[in-house]
Coordinates of C-alpha atoms (C1' of nucleotides) in Angstrom, one line a residue:
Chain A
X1 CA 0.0 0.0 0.0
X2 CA 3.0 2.3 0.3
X3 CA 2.4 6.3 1.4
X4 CA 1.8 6.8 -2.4
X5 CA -1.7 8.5 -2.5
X6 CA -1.7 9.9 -5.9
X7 CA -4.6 12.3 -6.3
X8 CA -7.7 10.7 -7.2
X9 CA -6.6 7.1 -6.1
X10 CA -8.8 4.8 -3.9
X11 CA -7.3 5.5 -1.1
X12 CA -7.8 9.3 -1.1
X13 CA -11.6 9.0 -2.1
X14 CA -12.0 7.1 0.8
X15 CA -10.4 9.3 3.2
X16 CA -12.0 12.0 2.2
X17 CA -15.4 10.1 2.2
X18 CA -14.5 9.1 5.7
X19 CA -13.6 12.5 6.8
X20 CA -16.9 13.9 5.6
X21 CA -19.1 11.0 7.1
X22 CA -16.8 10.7 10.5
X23 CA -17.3 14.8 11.3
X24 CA -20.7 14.7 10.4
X25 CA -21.9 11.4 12.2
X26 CA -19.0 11.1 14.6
X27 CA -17.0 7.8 15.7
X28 CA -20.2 6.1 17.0
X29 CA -22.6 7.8 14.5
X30 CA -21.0 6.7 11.2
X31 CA -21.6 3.4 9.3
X32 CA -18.3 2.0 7.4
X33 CA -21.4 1.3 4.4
X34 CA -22.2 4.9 4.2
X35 CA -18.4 5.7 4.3
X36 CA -18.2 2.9 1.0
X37 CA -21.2 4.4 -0.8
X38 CA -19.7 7.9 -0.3
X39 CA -16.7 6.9 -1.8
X40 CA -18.4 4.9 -4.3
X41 CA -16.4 1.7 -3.3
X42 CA -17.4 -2.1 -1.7
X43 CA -17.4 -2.3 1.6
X44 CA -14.6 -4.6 1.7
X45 CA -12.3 -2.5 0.1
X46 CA -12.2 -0.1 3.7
X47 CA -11.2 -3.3 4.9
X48 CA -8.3 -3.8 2.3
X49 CA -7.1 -0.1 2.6
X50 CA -7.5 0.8 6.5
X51 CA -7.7 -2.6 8.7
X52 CA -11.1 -1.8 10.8
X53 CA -13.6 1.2 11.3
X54 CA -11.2 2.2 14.6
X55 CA -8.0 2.3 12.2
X56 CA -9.9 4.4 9.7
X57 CA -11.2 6.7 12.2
X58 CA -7.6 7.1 13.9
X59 CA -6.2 7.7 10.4
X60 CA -8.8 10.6 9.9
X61 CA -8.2 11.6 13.3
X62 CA -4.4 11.6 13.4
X63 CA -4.7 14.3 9.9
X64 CA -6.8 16.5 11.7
X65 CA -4.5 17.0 14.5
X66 CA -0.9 17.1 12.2
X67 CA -2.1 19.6 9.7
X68 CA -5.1 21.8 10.7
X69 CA -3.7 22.7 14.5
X70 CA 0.2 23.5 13.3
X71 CA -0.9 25.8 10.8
X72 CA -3.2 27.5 12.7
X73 CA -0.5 28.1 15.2
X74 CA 2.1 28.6 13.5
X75 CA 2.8 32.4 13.7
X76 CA 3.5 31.8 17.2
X77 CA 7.4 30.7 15.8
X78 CA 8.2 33.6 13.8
X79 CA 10.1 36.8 14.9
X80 CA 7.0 39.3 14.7
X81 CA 6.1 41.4 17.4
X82 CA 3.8 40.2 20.1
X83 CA 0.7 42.6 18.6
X84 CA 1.2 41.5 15.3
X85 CA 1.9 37.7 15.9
X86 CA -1.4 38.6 18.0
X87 CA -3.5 39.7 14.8
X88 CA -2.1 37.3 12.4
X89 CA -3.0 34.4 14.8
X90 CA -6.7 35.5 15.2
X91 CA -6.6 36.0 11.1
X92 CA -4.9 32.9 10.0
X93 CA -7.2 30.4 12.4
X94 CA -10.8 32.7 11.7
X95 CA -9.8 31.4 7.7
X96 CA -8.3 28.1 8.7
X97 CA -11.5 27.4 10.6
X98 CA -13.9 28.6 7.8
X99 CA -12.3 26.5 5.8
X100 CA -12.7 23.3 8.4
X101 CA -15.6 24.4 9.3
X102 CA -17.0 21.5 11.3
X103 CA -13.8 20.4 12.3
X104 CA -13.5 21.7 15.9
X105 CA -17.0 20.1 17.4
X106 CA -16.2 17.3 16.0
X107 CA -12.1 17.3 17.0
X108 CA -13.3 18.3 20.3
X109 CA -16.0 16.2 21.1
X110 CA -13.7 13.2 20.8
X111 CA -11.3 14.4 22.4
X112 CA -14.1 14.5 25.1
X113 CA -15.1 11.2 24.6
X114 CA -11.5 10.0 24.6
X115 CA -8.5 12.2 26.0
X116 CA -6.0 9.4 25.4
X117 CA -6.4 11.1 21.8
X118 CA -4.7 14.1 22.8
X119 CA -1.4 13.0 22.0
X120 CA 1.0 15.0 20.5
X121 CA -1.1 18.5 20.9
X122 CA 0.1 18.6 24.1
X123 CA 3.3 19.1 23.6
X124 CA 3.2 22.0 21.0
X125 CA 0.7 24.4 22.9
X126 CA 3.4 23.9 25.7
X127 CA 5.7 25.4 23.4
X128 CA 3.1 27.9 22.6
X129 CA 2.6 28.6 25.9
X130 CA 6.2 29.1 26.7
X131 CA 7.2 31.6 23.9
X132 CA 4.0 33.8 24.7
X133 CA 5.1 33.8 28.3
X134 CA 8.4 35.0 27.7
X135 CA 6.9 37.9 25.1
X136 CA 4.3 38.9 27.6
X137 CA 6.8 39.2 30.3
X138 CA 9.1 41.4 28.2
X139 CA 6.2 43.6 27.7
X140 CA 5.7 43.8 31.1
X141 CA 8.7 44.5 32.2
X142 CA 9.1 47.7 29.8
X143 CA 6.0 49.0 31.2
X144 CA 3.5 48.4 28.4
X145 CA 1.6 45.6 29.5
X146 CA 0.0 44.7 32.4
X147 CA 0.8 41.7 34.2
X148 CA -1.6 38.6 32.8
X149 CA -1.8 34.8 33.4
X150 CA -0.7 33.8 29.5
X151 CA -3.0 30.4 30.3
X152 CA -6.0 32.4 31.0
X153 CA -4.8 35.1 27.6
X154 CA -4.5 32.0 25.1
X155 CA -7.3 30.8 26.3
X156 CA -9.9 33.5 26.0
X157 CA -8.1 34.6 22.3
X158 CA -8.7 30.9 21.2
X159 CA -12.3 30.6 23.4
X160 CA -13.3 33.8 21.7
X161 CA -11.9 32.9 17.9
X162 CA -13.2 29.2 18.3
X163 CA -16.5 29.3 19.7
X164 CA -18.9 30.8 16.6
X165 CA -17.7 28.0 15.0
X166 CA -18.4 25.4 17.7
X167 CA -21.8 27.1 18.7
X168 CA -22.6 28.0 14.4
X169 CA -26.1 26.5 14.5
X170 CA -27.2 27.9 17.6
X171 CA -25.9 31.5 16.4
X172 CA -27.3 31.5 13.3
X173 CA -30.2 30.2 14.6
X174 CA -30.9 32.3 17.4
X175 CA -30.0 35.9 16.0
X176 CA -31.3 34.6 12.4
X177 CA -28.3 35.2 10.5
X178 CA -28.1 34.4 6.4
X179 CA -24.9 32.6 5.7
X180 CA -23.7 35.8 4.2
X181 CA -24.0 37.7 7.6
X182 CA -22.6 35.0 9.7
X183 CA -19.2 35.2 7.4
X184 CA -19.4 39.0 7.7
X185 CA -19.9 38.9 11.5
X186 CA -16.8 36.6 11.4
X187 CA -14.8 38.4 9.7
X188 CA -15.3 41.4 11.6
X189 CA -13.8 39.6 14.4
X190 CA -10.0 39.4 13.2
X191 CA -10.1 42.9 14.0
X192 CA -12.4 42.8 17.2
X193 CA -10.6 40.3 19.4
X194 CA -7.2 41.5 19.3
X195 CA -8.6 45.0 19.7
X196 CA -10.3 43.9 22.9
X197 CA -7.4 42.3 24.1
X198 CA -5.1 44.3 23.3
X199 CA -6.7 47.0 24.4
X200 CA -6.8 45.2 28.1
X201 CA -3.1 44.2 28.0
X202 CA -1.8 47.7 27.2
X203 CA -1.5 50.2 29.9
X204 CA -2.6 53.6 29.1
X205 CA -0.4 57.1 30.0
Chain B
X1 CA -46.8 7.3 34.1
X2 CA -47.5 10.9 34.6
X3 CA -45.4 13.7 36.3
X4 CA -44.9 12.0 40.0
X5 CA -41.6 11.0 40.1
X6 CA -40.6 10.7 43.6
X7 CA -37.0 10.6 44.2
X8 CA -35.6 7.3 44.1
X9 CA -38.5 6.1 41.7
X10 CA -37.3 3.9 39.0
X11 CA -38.4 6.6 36.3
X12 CA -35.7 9.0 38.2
X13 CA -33.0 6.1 38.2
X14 CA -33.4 5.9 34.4
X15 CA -33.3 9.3 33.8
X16 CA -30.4 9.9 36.3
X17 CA -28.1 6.7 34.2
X18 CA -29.0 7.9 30.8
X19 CA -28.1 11.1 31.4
X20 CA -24.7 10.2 32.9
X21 CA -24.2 7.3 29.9
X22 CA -25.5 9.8 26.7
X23 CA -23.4 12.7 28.4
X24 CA -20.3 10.5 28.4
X25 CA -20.8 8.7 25.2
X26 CA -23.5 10.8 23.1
X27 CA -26.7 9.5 21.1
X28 CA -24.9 7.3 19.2
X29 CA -22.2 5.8 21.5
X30 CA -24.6 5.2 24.4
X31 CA -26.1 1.4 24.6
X32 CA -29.4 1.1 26.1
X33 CA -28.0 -2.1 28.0
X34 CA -25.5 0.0 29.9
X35 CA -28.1 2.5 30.8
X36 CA -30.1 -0.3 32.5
X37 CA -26.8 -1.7 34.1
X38 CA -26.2 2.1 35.4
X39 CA -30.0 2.3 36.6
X40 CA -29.4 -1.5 38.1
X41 CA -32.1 -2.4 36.5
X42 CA -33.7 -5.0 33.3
X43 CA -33.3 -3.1 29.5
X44 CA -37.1 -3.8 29.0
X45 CA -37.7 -1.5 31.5
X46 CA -36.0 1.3 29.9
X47 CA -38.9 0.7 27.1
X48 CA -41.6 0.3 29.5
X49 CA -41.0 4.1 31.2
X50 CA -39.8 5.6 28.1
X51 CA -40.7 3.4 24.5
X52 CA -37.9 3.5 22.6
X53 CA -33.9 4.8 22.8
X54 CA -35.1 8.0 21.0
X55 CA -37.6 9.0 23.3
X56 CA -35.1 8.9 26.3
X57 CA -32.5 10.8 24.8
X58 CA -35.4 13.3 24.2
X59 CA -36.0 13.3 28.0
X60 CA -32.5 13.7 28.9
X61 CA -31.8 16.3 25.9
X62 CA -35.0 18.7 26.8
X63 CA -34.4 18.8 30.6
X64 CA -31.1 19.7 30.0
X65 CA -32.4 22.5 28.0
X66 CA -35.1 23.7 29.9
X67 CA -33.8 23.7 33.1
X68 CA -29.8 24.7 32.3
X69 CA -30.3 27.6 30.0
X70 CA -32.7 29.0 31.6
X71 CA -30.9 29.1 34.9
X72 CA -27.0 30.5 32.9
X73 CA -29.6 33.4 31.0
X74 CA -32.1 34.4 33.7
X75 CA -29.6 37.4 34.8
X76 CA -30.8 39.5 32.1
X77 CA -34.2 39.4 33.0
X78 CA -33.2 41.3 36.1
X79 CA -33.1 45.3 36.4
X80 CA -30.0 45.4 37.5
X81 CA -27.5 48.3 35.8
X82 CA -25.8 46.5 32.7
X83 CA -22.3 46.2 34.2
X84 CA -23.6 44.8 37.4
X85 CA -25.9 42.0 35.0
X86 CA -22.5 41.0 33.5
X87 CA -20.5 40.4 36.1
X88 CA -23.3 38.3 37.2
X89 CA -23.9 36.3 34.1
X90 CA -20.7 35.2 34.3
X91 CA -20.7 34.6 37.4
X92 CA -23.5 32.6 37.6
X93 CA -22.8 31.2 34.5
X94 CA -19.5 29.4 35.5
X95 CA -20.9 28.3 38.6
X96 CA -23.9 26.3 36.8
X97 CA -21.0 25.2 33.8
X98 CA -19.2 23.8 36.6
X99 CA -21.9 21.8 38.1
X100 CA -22.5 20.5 34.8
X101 CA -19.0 20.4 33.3
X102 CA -19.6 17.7 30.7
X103 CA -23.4 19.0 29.8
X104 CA -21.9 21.8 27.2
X105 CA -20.0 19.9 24.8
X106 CA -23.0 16.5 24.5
X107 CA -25.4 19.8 24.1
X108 CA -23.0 21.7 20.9
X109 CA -22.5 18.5 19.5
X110 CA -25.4 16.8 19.6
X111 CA -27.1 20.5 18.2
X112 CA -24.4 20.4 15.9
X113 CA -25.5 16.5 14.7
X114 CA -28.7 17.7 14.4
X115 CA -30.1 21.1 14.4
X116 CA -33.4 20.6 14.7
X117 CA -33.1 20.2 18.4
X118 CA -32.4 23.5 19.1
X119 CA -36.0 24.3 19.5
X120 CA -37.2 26.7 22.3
X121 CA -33.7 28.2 23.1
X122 CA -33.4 30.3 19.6
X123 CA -36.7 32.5 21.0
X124 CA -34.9 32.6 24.7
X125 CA -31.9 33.7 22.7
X126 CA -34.0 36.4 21.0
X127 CA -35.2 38.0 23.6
X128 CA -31.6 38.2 25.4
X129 CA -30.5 39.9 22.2
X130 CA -33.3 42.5 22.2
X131 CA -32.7 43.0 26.2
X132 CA -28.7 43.4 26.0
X133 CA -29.2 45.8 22.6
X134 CA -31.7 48.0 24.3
X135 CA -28.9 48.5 27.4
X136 CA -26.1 49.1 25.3
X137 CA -28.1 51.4 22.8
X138 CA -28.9 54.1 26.0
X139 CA -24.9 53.7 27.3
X140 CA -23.7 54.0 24.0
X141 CA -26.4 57.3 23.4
X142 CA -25.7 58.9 27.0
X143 CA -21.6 58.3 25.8
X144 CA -21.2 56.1 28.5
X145 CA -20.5 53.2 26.2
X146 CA -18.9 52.7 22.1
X147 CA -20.8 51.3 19.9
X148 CA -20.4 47.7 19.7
X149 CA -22.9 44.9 18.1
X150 CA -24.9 43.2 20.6
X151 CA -24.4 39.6 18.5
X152 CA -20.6 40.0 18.6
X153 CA -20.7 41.2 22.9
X154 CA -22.9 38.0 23.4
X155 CA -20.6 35.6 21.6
X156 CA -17.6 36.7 23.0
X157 CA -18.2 36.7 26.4
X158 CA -20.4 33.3 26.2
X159 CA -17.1 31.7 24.1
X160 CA -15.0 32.9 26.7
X161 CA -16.8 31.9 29.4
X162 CA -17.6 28.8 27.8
X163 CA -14.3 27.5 26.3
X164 CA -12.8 26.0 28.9
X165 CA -15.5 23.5 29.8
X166 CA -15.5 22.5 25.9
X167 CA -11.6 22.0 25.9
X168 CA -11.0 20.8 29.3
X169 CA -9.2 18.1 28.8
X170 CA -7.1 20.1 26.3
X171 CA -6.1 22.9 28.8
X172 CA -5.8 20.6 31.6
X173 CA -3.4 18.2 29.1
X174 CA -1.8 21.0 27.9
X175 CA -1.3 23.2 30.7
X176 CA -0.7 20.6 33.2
X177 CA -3.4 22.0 35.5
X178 CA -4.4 20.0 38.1
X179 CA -8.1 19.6 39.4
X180 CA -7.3 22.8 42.2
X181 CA -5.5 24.7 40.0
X182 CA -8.2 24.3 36.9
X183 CA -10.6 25.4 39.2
X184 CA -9.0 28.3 40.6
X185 CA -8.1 29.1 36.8
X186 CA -11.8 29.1 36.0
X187 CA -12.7 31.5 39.3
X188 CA -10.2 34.3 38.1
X189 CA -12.5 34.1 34.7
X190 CA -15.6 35.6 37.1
X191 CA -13.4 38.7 37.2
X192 CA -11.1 38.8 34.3
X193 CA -14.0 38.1 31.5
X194 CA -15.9 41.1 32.9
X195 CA -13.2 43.1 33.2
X196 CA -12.4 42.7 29.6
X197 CA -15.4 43.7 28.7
X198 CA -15.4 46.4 30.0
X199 CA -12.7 47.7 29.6
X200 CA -13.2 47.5 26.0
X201 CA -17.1 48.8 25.9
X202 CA -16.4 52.0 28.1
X203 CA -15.1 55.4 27.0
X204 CA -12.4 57.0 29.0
X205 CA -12.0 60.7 30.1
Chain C
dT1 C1' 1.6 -14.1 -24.2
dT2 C1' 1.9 -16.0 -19.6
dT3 C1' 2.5 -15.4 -15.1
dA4 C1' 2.3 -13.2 -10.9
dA5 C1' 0.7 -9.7 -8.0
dT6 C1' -2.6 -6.4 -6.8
dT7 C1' -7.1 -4.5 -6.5
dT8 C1' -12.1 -5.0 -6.3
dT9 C1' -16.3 -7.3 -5.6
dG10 C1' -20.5 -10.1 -3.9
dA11 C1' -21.8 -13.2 -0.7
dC12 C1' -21.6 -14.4 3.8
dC13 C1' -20.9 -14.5 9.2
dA14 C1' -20.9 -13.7 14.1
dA15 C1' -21.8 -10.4 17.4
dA16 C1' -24.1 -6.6 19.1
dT17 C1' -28.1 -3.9 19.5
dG18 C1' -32.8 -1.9 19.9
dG19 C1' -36.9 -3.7 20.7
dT20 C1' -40.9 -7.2 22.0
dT21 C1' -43.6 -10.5 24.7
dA22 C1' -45.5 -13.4 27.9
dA23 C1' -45.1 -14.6 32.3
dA24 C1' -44.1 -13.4 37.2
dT25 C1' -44.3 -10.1 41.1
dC26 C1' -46.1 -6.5 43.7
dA27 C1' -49.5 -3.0 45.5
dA28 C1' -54.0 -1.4 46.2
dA29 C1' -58.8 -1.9 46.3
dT30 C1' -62.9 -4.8 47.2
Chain D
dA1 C1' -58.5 -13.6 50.3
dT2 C1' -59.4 -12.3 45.7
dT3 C1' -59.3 -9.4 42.0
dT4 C1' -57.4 -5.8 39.3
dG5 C1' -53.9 -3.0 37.5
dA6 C1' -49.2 -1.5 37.4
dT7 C1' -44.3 -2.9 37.6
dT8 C1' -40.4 -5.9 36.6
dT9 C1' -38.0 -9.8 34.6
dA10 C1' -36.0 -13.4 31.5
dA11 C1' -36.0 -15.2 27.2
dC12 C1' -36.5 -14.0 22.4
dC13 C1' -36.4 -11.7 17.9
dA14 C1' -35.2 -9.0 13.7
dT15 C1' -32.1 -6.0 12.0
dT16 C1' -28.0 -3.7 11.8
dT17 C1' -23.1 -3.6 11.8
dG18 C1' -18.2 -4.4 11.5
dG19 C1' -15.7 -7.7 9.5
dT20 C1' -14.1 -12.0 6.5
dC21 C1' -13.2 -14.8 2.4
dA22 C1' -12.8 -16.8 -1.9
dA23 C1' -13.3 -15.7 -6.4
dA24 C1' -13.2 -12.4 -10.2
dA25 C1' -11.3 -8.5 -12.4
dT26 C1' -7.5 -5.6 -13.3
dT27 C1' -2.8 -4.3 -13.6
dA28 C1' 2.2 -5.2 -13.6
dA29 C1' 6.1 -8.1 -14.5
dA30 C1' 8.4 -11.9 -16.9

DNA sequence: TTTAATTTTGACCAAATGGTTAAATCAAAT
DNA sequence: ATTTGATTTAACCATTTGGTCAAAATTAAA
C-alpha cells in the first residue's frame, strides 16, 4: 500500500469520504457502508485499505491533528512582534477554521469522549505557551503591559476565535443570521478580538 | 406514568443513568444495555417508562435544555444596571458550567449533529438579544459606552466563558493544571472576562 | 503471451443492539 | 382472600453492523 496516494486514487476517495461521514456522524454515529457508498467503493475495500472502522477513524483523526492545529499556530514561531503575531494568529485560524468548518466540534468532542487522543497536541501548545510567556513578560517588564496569566490570555483569544464556529447553529439560529451575515460577523472579528485584548493588555499614559 | 416522580423512583434512576451514559458517550455511543446496568435495572424497563432509545434521549436532551439555559440566561431578565448583569452572568454562569462540566460539549455537538433540536432556546436567545441591545443602545447614546454589536458582545463573552468546559481536557493536558489549579483558573474568569469587557465597551476621560 | 501480483467485488458471518412479549411479582382496592 | 392494575423480569427476535473470504477483475512483470 506504500504512502503513495496519488490524487484521485482509492485511497484518497475514501479518506476524504470518511472524513466527511466521520465529522458529520461522529465515531459512534457513522456506518463504514455509508463511508463505502460515499466513496463509491465495496465495503470490503475499507477493509483492504485501513484494517477496521477504529483504524480508519484514527487515520482521519491523526490528519486533523498534524495539519489543521500546526498551521493555525504557527505564527507563534516567527520573529513578529507580540501585537502582530497577535492579529495574524486570530486571522490565519478565523480562515483556517472557515475553511474546516466543522472540524472543531467534532475534533473536540472526541477528544471529550477519549482524551488518550490528545497526544502529541500537548506538547506543541506547551511550546506555545512558553514563547508567549516570555513575550508577555518582556512587555511587562518595559511597562507596556499589564501583568496577565498567559493560560488564561491564550485561552480566551482561542475561546473567543473558536467558539462561533463550535456554537454556528445555535448562532445563526438564534440571531437569524443568512450565511452571508454569519461570514461578515466573522470576519469582523479578526479585527475585534485583538482589539479587545489588546486594548486590556496595554496600559494607558 | 405521569409527572410523579418521587425521588428514588425507577423513572428518576433511568433518567439519572441515561443522562450520565449519553453525556459521556453521546446519542450514538450510548447502549441502552449499559443505561439499565447504570439504573441496576432490566433493558425492558428502559422501554416500558420511556418506549424507545429515541424517546429517552429526548427526555435527557429537553431537561437539560429547559432547566440549564434558563438558569445561565435568567440574569438579564433582572433590572439590574448593565455592568452589574455581566459580572453576574458570568458569574453565575461558570458556577452552573461547573456543576454540569460535561453537559456543554453533549449539548454543541449533539445540536451540531442535528439542528433541529435546538428548538425553544433560539426565542430565549432572541429576547436576550433585544434585552442586552436596548442597554447598550442608552450607554452607548448617553456616551457612556462605544458602539459595539450586541451579537458580537454576546458571543464573546459566552465563548470565553464557555471554552474552557469545551476543551478541558485540552487545557488541563496542555497546561498541566491539576483539578485545584483548573478550578481556581476558572474562578479568576468571574473577574477577568468582565473586566475585559469592559474595559473595552467603556469610553475614558 | 503468460504469469504473478494487486485491487475490487459479492456473498456471507458472528456479534451486538434496539426492541418485543408473555409470564411473574407486587401493591392497592374490594 | 381475591381481584385488578401497574411494575419488573428473563427469554427471544429481527435488524444492523463491523468484519471476513474466496473468487473475479484488473494491472504489472516476466
Amino acid at each position: 500500500m506504500g504512502n503513495n496516494q496519488k490524487i484521485g486514487s482509492t485511497e484518497e476517495k475514501i479518506l476524504e469520504a470518511a472524513k466527511k461521514v466521520f465529522i458529520q456522524k461522529g465515531m459512534y454515529g457513522a456506518r463504514m457502508q455509508e463511508i463505502a457508498n460515499e466513496a463509491g467503493i465495496n465495503k470490503a475495500l475499507l477493509h483492504y485499505y485501513f484494517r477496521s472502522k477504529d483504524q480508519l477513524f484514527e487515520a482521519i483523526f491523526q490528519e486533523a491533528f498534524t495539519e489543521f492545529i500546526p498551521k493555525a499556530f504557527s505564527v507563534f514561531h516567527s520573529k513578529k512582534p507580540f501585537e502582530e503575531k497577535l492579529k495574524l494568529f486570530v486571522s490565519n485560524y478565523i480562515d483556517v477554521l472557515t475553511a474546516n468548518s466543522y472540524l472543531p466540534i467534532f475534533m473536540l468532542n472526541e477528544i471529550n469522549q477519549n482524551p488518550d487522543r490528545l497526544g502529541h497536541m500537548v506538547n506543541m501548545m506547551g511550546i506555545v505557551r512558553d514563547k508567549v510567556s516570555v513575550e508577555l513578560k518582556i512587555n511587562e517588564e518595559e511597562g507596556r503591559y499589564r501583568a496577565m496569566d498567559t493560560v488564561q490570555l491564550l485561552s480566551l483569544v482561542i475561546g473567543m476565535t473558536l467558539f462561533p464556529y463550535l456554537a454556528k447553529p445555535i448562532i445563526k439560529g438564534a440571531f437569524s443570521l443568512d450565511n452571508e451575515t454569519f461570514h461578515a460577523f466573522l470576519e469582523e472579528r479578526k479585527i475585534l478580538i485583538p482589539e479587545i485584548i489588546l486594548n486590556y493588555l496595554k496600559i494607558k499614559n
